[in-house]
């Protein structure tokens, strides 16, 4: 049995019928995340074909495959969204493979190199290794690894949580092609569909089901 979608769950959807492919949403997303400690890349991607264009991002699934695939708890699901603990990411890319929307990305950043050992520390290490060539080689590889340090971080839509004004992409879209879907929106959509169904039922009930027979009488 599938879990019900939490009442507070939110996500962004795009309306291809009004999207003009301007990429303003991507620029706004990048600017929102261009901050110290964050990763300055857009969390949604514009997909274009010959007939339509629409940005695609995380749907914050109730049963998120990316969360199930993550071995470290980096990705988590709460009542509002699918979030990220970036410090727990090991760059395994299981989440990238699991996401059905292609909305999860692993970004690898270069980190500042660690400081080189002082002459005293280097001399002490050399003395300890003596003439052991394998030990010297291991130290050299370790120093090279420190000089080329990197960090992998999972990147996906976070709904601009904690930011005033809500998701930057929806706020910046010039044609209102992006919408923040929440419990209120879903309820309004359900009510609209029920009314449409009721009107259709009323119209159907007023039809002559055997019009051809009635005409022959």
Tab-separated table of C-alpha atoms in Angstrom:
chain	number	residue	atom	x	y	z
A	1	UNK	CA	0.000	0.000	0.000
A	2	UNK	CA	1.375	3.389	-0.956
A	3	UNK	CA	1.689	6.074	1.674
A	4	UNK	CA	-0.685	9.012	1.501
A	5	UNK	CA	0.840	12.344	0.558
A	6	UNK	CA	1.357	14.434	3.722
A	7	UNK	CA	-1.124	17.299	3.973
A	8	UNK	CA	1.660	19.875	4.145
A	9	UNK	CA	3.706	18.502	1.244
A	10	UNK	CA	4.604	21.134	-1.351
A	11	UNK	CA	6.249	21.096	-4.753
A	12	UNK	CA	6.634	23.196	-7.887
A	13	UNK	CA	4.889	22.349	-11.152
A	14	UNK	CA	5.267	23.964	-14.567
A	15	UNK	CA	2.599	24.771	-17.133
A	16	UNK	CA	4.116	24.097	-20.578
A	17	UNK	CA	1.286	25.967	-22.271
A	18	UNK	CA	2.568	29.321	-20.971
A	19	UNK	CA	6.305	28.624	-20.525
A	20	UNK	CA	8.355	30.664	-23.026
A	21	UNK	CA	11.705	28.988	-22.334
A	22	UNK	CA	13.415	32.170	-21.119
A	23	UNK	CA	15.350	30.418	-18.312
A	24	UNK	CA	14.560	33.228	-15.889
A	25	UNK	CA	13.605	30.574	-13.355
A	26	UNK	CA	17.025	28.939	-13.583
A	27	UNK	CA	18.790	32.287	-13.176
A	28	UNK	CA	16.668	33.158	-10.144
A	29	UNK	CA	17.356	29.764	-8.566
A	30	UNK	CA	21.102	30.134	-9.108
A	31	UNK	CA	21.128	33.623	-7.592
A	32	UNK	CA	19.126	32.457	-4.575
A	33	UNK	CA	21.717	29.758	-3.849
A	34	UNK	CA	24.783	31.875	-4.643
A	35	UNK	CA	25.688	32.238	-0.983
A	36	UNK	CA	28.511	31.106	1.306
A	37	UNK	CA	28.115	27.481	2.292
A	38	UNK	CA	25.690	26.757	-0.551
A	39	UNK	CA	26.170	25.402	-4.078
A	40	UNK	CA	25.498	28.009	-6.762
A	41	UNK	CA	23.769	25.900	-9.407
A	42	UNK	CA	20.092	25.965	-10.474
A	43	UNK	CA	17.888	23.300	-8.911
A	44	UNK	CA	15.664	22.959	-11.977
A	45	UNK	CA	16.381	22.351	-15.651
A	46	UNK	CA	14.575	23.708	-18.695
A	47	UNK	CA	13.512	20.933	-21.064
A	48	UNK	CA	12.596	21.937	-24.606
A	49	UNK	CA	11.175	20.042	-27.560
A	50	UNK	CA	9.840	21.171	-30.924
A	51	UNK	CA	6.454	21.901	-29.418
A	52	UNK	CA	6.863	22.721	-25.720
A	53	UNK	CA	9.270	23.989	-23.103
A	54	UNK	CA	9.029	23.515	-19.357
A	55	UNK	CA	11.359	23.515	-16.357
A	56	UNK	CA	11.634	20.227	-14.490
A	57	UNK	CA	12.547	19.905	-10.831
A	58	UNK	CA	12.026	17.803	-7.733
A	59	UNK	CA	8.437	16.713	-7.055
A	60	UNK	CA	9.113	16.034	-3.359
A	61	UNK	CA	7.513	12.600	-3.657
A	62	UNK	CA	5.610	11.119	-0.724
A	63	UNK	CA	7.568	7.887	-1.210
A	64	UNK	CA	10.762	9.401	-2.565
A	65	UNK	CA	12.979	6.851	-4.355
A	66	UNK	CA	16.013	9.071	-3.797
A	67	UNK	CA	15.505	8.930	-0.030
A	68	UNK	CA	15.193	5.147	-0.107
A	69	UNK	CA	18.353	4.863	-2.217
A	70	UNK	CA	20.512	7.113	-0.026
A	71	UNK	CA	22.764	4.983	2.236
A	72	UNK	CA	23.786	7.763	4.633
A	73	UNK	CA	20.578	9.644	5.433
A	74	UNK	CA	21.748	12.647	3.430
A	75	UNK	CA	18.304	12.835	1.820
A	76	UNK	CA	15.306	12.847	4.134
A	77	UNK	CA	11.552	13.281	3.882
A	78	UNK	CA	9.364	15.251	6.290
A	79	UNK	CA	5.797	16.570	6.211
A	80	UNK	CA	6.653	19.426	3.843
A	81	UNK	CA	9.362	18.319	1.430
A	82	UNK	CA	12.339	16.110	0.607
A	83	UNK	CA	15.358	17.781	2.151
A	84	UNK	CA	19.114	17.409	2.195
A	85	UNK	CA	21.780	17.074	4.887
A	86	UNK	CA	24.721	18.061	2.636
A	87	UNK	CA	27.350	17.140	5.199
A	88	UNK	CA	26.269	13.491	4.950
A	89	UNK	CA	26.697	13.201	1.166
A	90	UNK	CA	29.374	10.742	0.024
A	91	UNK	CA	28.825	11.307	-3.701
A	92	UNK	CA	27.655	7.746	-4.431
A	93	UNK	CA	25.030	8.979	-6.962
A	94	UNK	CA	22.443	6.390	-5.929
A	95	UNK	CA	19.924	9.216	-5.644
A	96	UNK	CA	20.656	10.398	-9.186
A	97	UNK	CA	19.892	6.949	-10.562
A	98	UNK	CA	16.763	6.543	-8.417
A	99	UNK	CA	15.028	9.846	-9.227
A	100	UNK	CA	12.351	9.303	-11.935
A	101	UNK	CA	12.403	12.992	-12.919
A	102	UNK	CA	16.151	13.484	-13.332
A	103	UNK	CA	15.883	16.222	-10.713
A	104	UNK	CA	18.809	15.224	-8.477
A	105	UNK	CA	22.409	16.133	-9.236
A	106	UNK	CA	25.786	15.540	-7.619
A	107	UNK	CA	28.098	18.547	-7.777
A	108	UNK	CA	31.802	18.098	-7.069
A	109	UNK	CA	33.646	21.156	-5.826
A	110	UNK	CA	37.319	21.787	-5.326
A	111	UNK	CA	38.302	22.593	-1.766
A	112	UNK	CA	41.212	24.762	-0.665
A	113	UNK	CA	44.341	22.645	-0.175
A	114	UNK	CA	45.323	21.725	3.329
A	115	UNK	CA	48.403	23.539	4.611
A	116	UNK	CA	51.698	21.846	3.893
A	117	UNK	CA	53.515	20.388	6.905
A	118	UNK	CA	56.095	22.568	8.575
A	119	UNK	CA	59.760	21.723	7.973
A	120	UNK	CA	59.925	20.223	11.433
A	121	UNK	CA	56.886	17.999	10.775
A	122	UNK	CA	58.275	16.895	7.422
A	123	UNK	CA	61.678	16.119	8.931
A	124	UNK	CA	60.087	14.105	11.720
A	125	UNK	CA	58.034	12.105	9.223
A	126	UNK	CA	61.104	11.423	7.101
A	127	UNK	CA	63.086	10.325	10.121
A	128	UNK	CA	60.327	7.963	11.188
A	129	UNK	CA	60.153	6.424	7.734
A	130	UNK	CA	63.959	6.195	7.511
A	131	UNK	CA	64.785	4.669	4.153
A	132	UNK	CA	61.475	2.880	3.628
A	133	UNK	CA	60.662	3.825	0.019
A	134	UNK	CA	57.111	2.503	0.254
A	135	UNK	CA	56.423	4.730	3.248
A	136	UNK	CA	57.811	7.753	1.403
A	137	UNK	CA	55.602	6.929	-1.567
A	138	UNK	CA	52.561	6.680	0.665
A	139	UNK	CA	53.342	10.082	2.182
A	140	UNK	CA	53.769	11.585	-1.270
A	141	UNK	CA	50.403	10.223	-2.386
A	142	UNK	CA	48.792	11.546	0.782
A	143	UNK	CA	50.261	15.011	0.163
A	144	UNK	CA	49.031	14.953	-3.440
A	145	UNK	CA	45.562	13.949	-2.282
A	146	UNK	CA	45.507	16.850	0.155
A	147	UNK	CA	46.531	19.264	-2.581
A	148	UNK	CA	43.631	18.105	-4.786
A	149	UNK	CA	40.846	17.854	-2.251
A	150	UNK	CA	37.251	17.779	-3.490
A	151	UNK	CA	33.781	17.573	-1.979
A	152	UNK	CA	30.682	16.016	-3.543
A	153	UNK	CA	27.279	17.403	-2.609
A	154	UNK	CA	23.778	16.378	-3.654
A	155	UNK	CA	21.832	19.263	-5.193
A	156	UNK	CA	18.049	19.372	-5.656
A	157	UNK	CA	15.128	21.727	-5.170
A	158	UNK	CA	14.704	22.757	-1.540
A	159	UNK	CA	11.667	24.998	-2.178
A	160	UNK	CA	13.864	27.890	-0.986
A	161	UNK	CA	13.040	26.818	2.559
A	162	UNK	CA	13.723	29.577	5.048
A	163	UNK	CA	13.834	32.285	2.386
A	164	UNK	CA	11.370	35.158	2.360
A	165	UNK	CA	9.009	35.272	-0.593
A	166	UNK	CA	8.908	31.533	-1.261
A	167	UNK	CA	10.525	29.738	-4.201
A	168	UNK	CA	12.597	32.159	-6.273
A	169	UNK	CA	11.787	30.428	-9.567
A	170	UNK	CA	8.023	30.858	-9.240
A	171	UNK	CA	8.407	34.442	-8.075
A	172	UNK	CA	10.632	35.364	-11.035
A	173	UNK	CA	8.676	33.639	-13.830
A	174	UNK	CA	7.308	36.374	-16.151
A	175	UNK	CA	4.392	34.249	-17.393
A	176	UNK	CA	3.420	32.521	-14.125
A	177	UNK	CA	4.287	29.170	-15.668
A	178	UNK	CA	5.565	27.903	-12.310
A	179	UNK	CA	3.262	27.285	-9.372
A	180	UNK	CA	3.838	26.252	-5.797
A	181	UNK	CA	1.490	23.358	-5.158
A	182	UNK	CA	0.348	23.008	-1.566
A	183	UNK	CA	-2.578	21.481	0.307
A	184	UNK	CA	-4.840	24.487	-0.398
A	185	UNK	CA	-4.129	24.347	-4.134
A	186	UNK	CA	-4.821	20.624	-4.222
A	187	UNK	CA	-8.122	21.094	-2.410
A	188	UNK	CA	-9.205	23.841	-4.822
A	189	UNK	CA	-8.272	21.621	-7.759
A	190	UNK	CA	-10.313	18.736	-6.353
A	191	UNK	CA	-13.333	20.963	-5.788
A	192	UNK	CA	-13.090	22.333	-9.320
A	193	UNK	CA	-12.981	18.830	-10.777
A	194	UNK	CA	-15.952	17.735	-8.670
A	195	UNK	CA	-18.005	20.677	-9.903
A	196	UNK	CA	-17.039	19.903	-13.498
A	197	UNK	CA	-18.005	16.265	-12.979
A	198	UNK	CA	-21.343	17.295	-11.474
A	199	UNK	CA	-22.098	19.577	-14.422
A	200	UNK	CA	-21.179	16.810	-16.850
A	201	UNK	CA	-23.453	14.389	-15.000
A	202	UNK	CA	-26.334	16.867	-15.109
A	203	UNK	CA	-25.859	17.396	-18.840
A	204	UNK	CA	-25.739	13.668	-19.436
A	205	UNK	CA	-28.906	13.095	-17.407
A	206	UNK	CA	-30.833	15.592	-19.542
A	207	UNK	CA	-29.932	13.834	-22.786
A	208	UNK	CA	-32.347	11.538	-24.583
A	209	UNK	CA	-30.641	8.179	-24.371
A	210	UNK	CA	-32.826	6.638	-27.103
A	211	UNK	CA	-33.248	9.609	-29.355
A	212	UNK	CA	-33.630	7.530	-32.504
A	213	UNK	CA	-36.371	5.411	-30.947
A	214	UNK	CA	-38.175	8.468	-29.619
A	215	UNK	CA	-38.212	10.000	-33.074
A	216	UNK	CA	-39.814	6.863	-34.519
A	217	UNK	CA	-42.727	6.926	-32.112
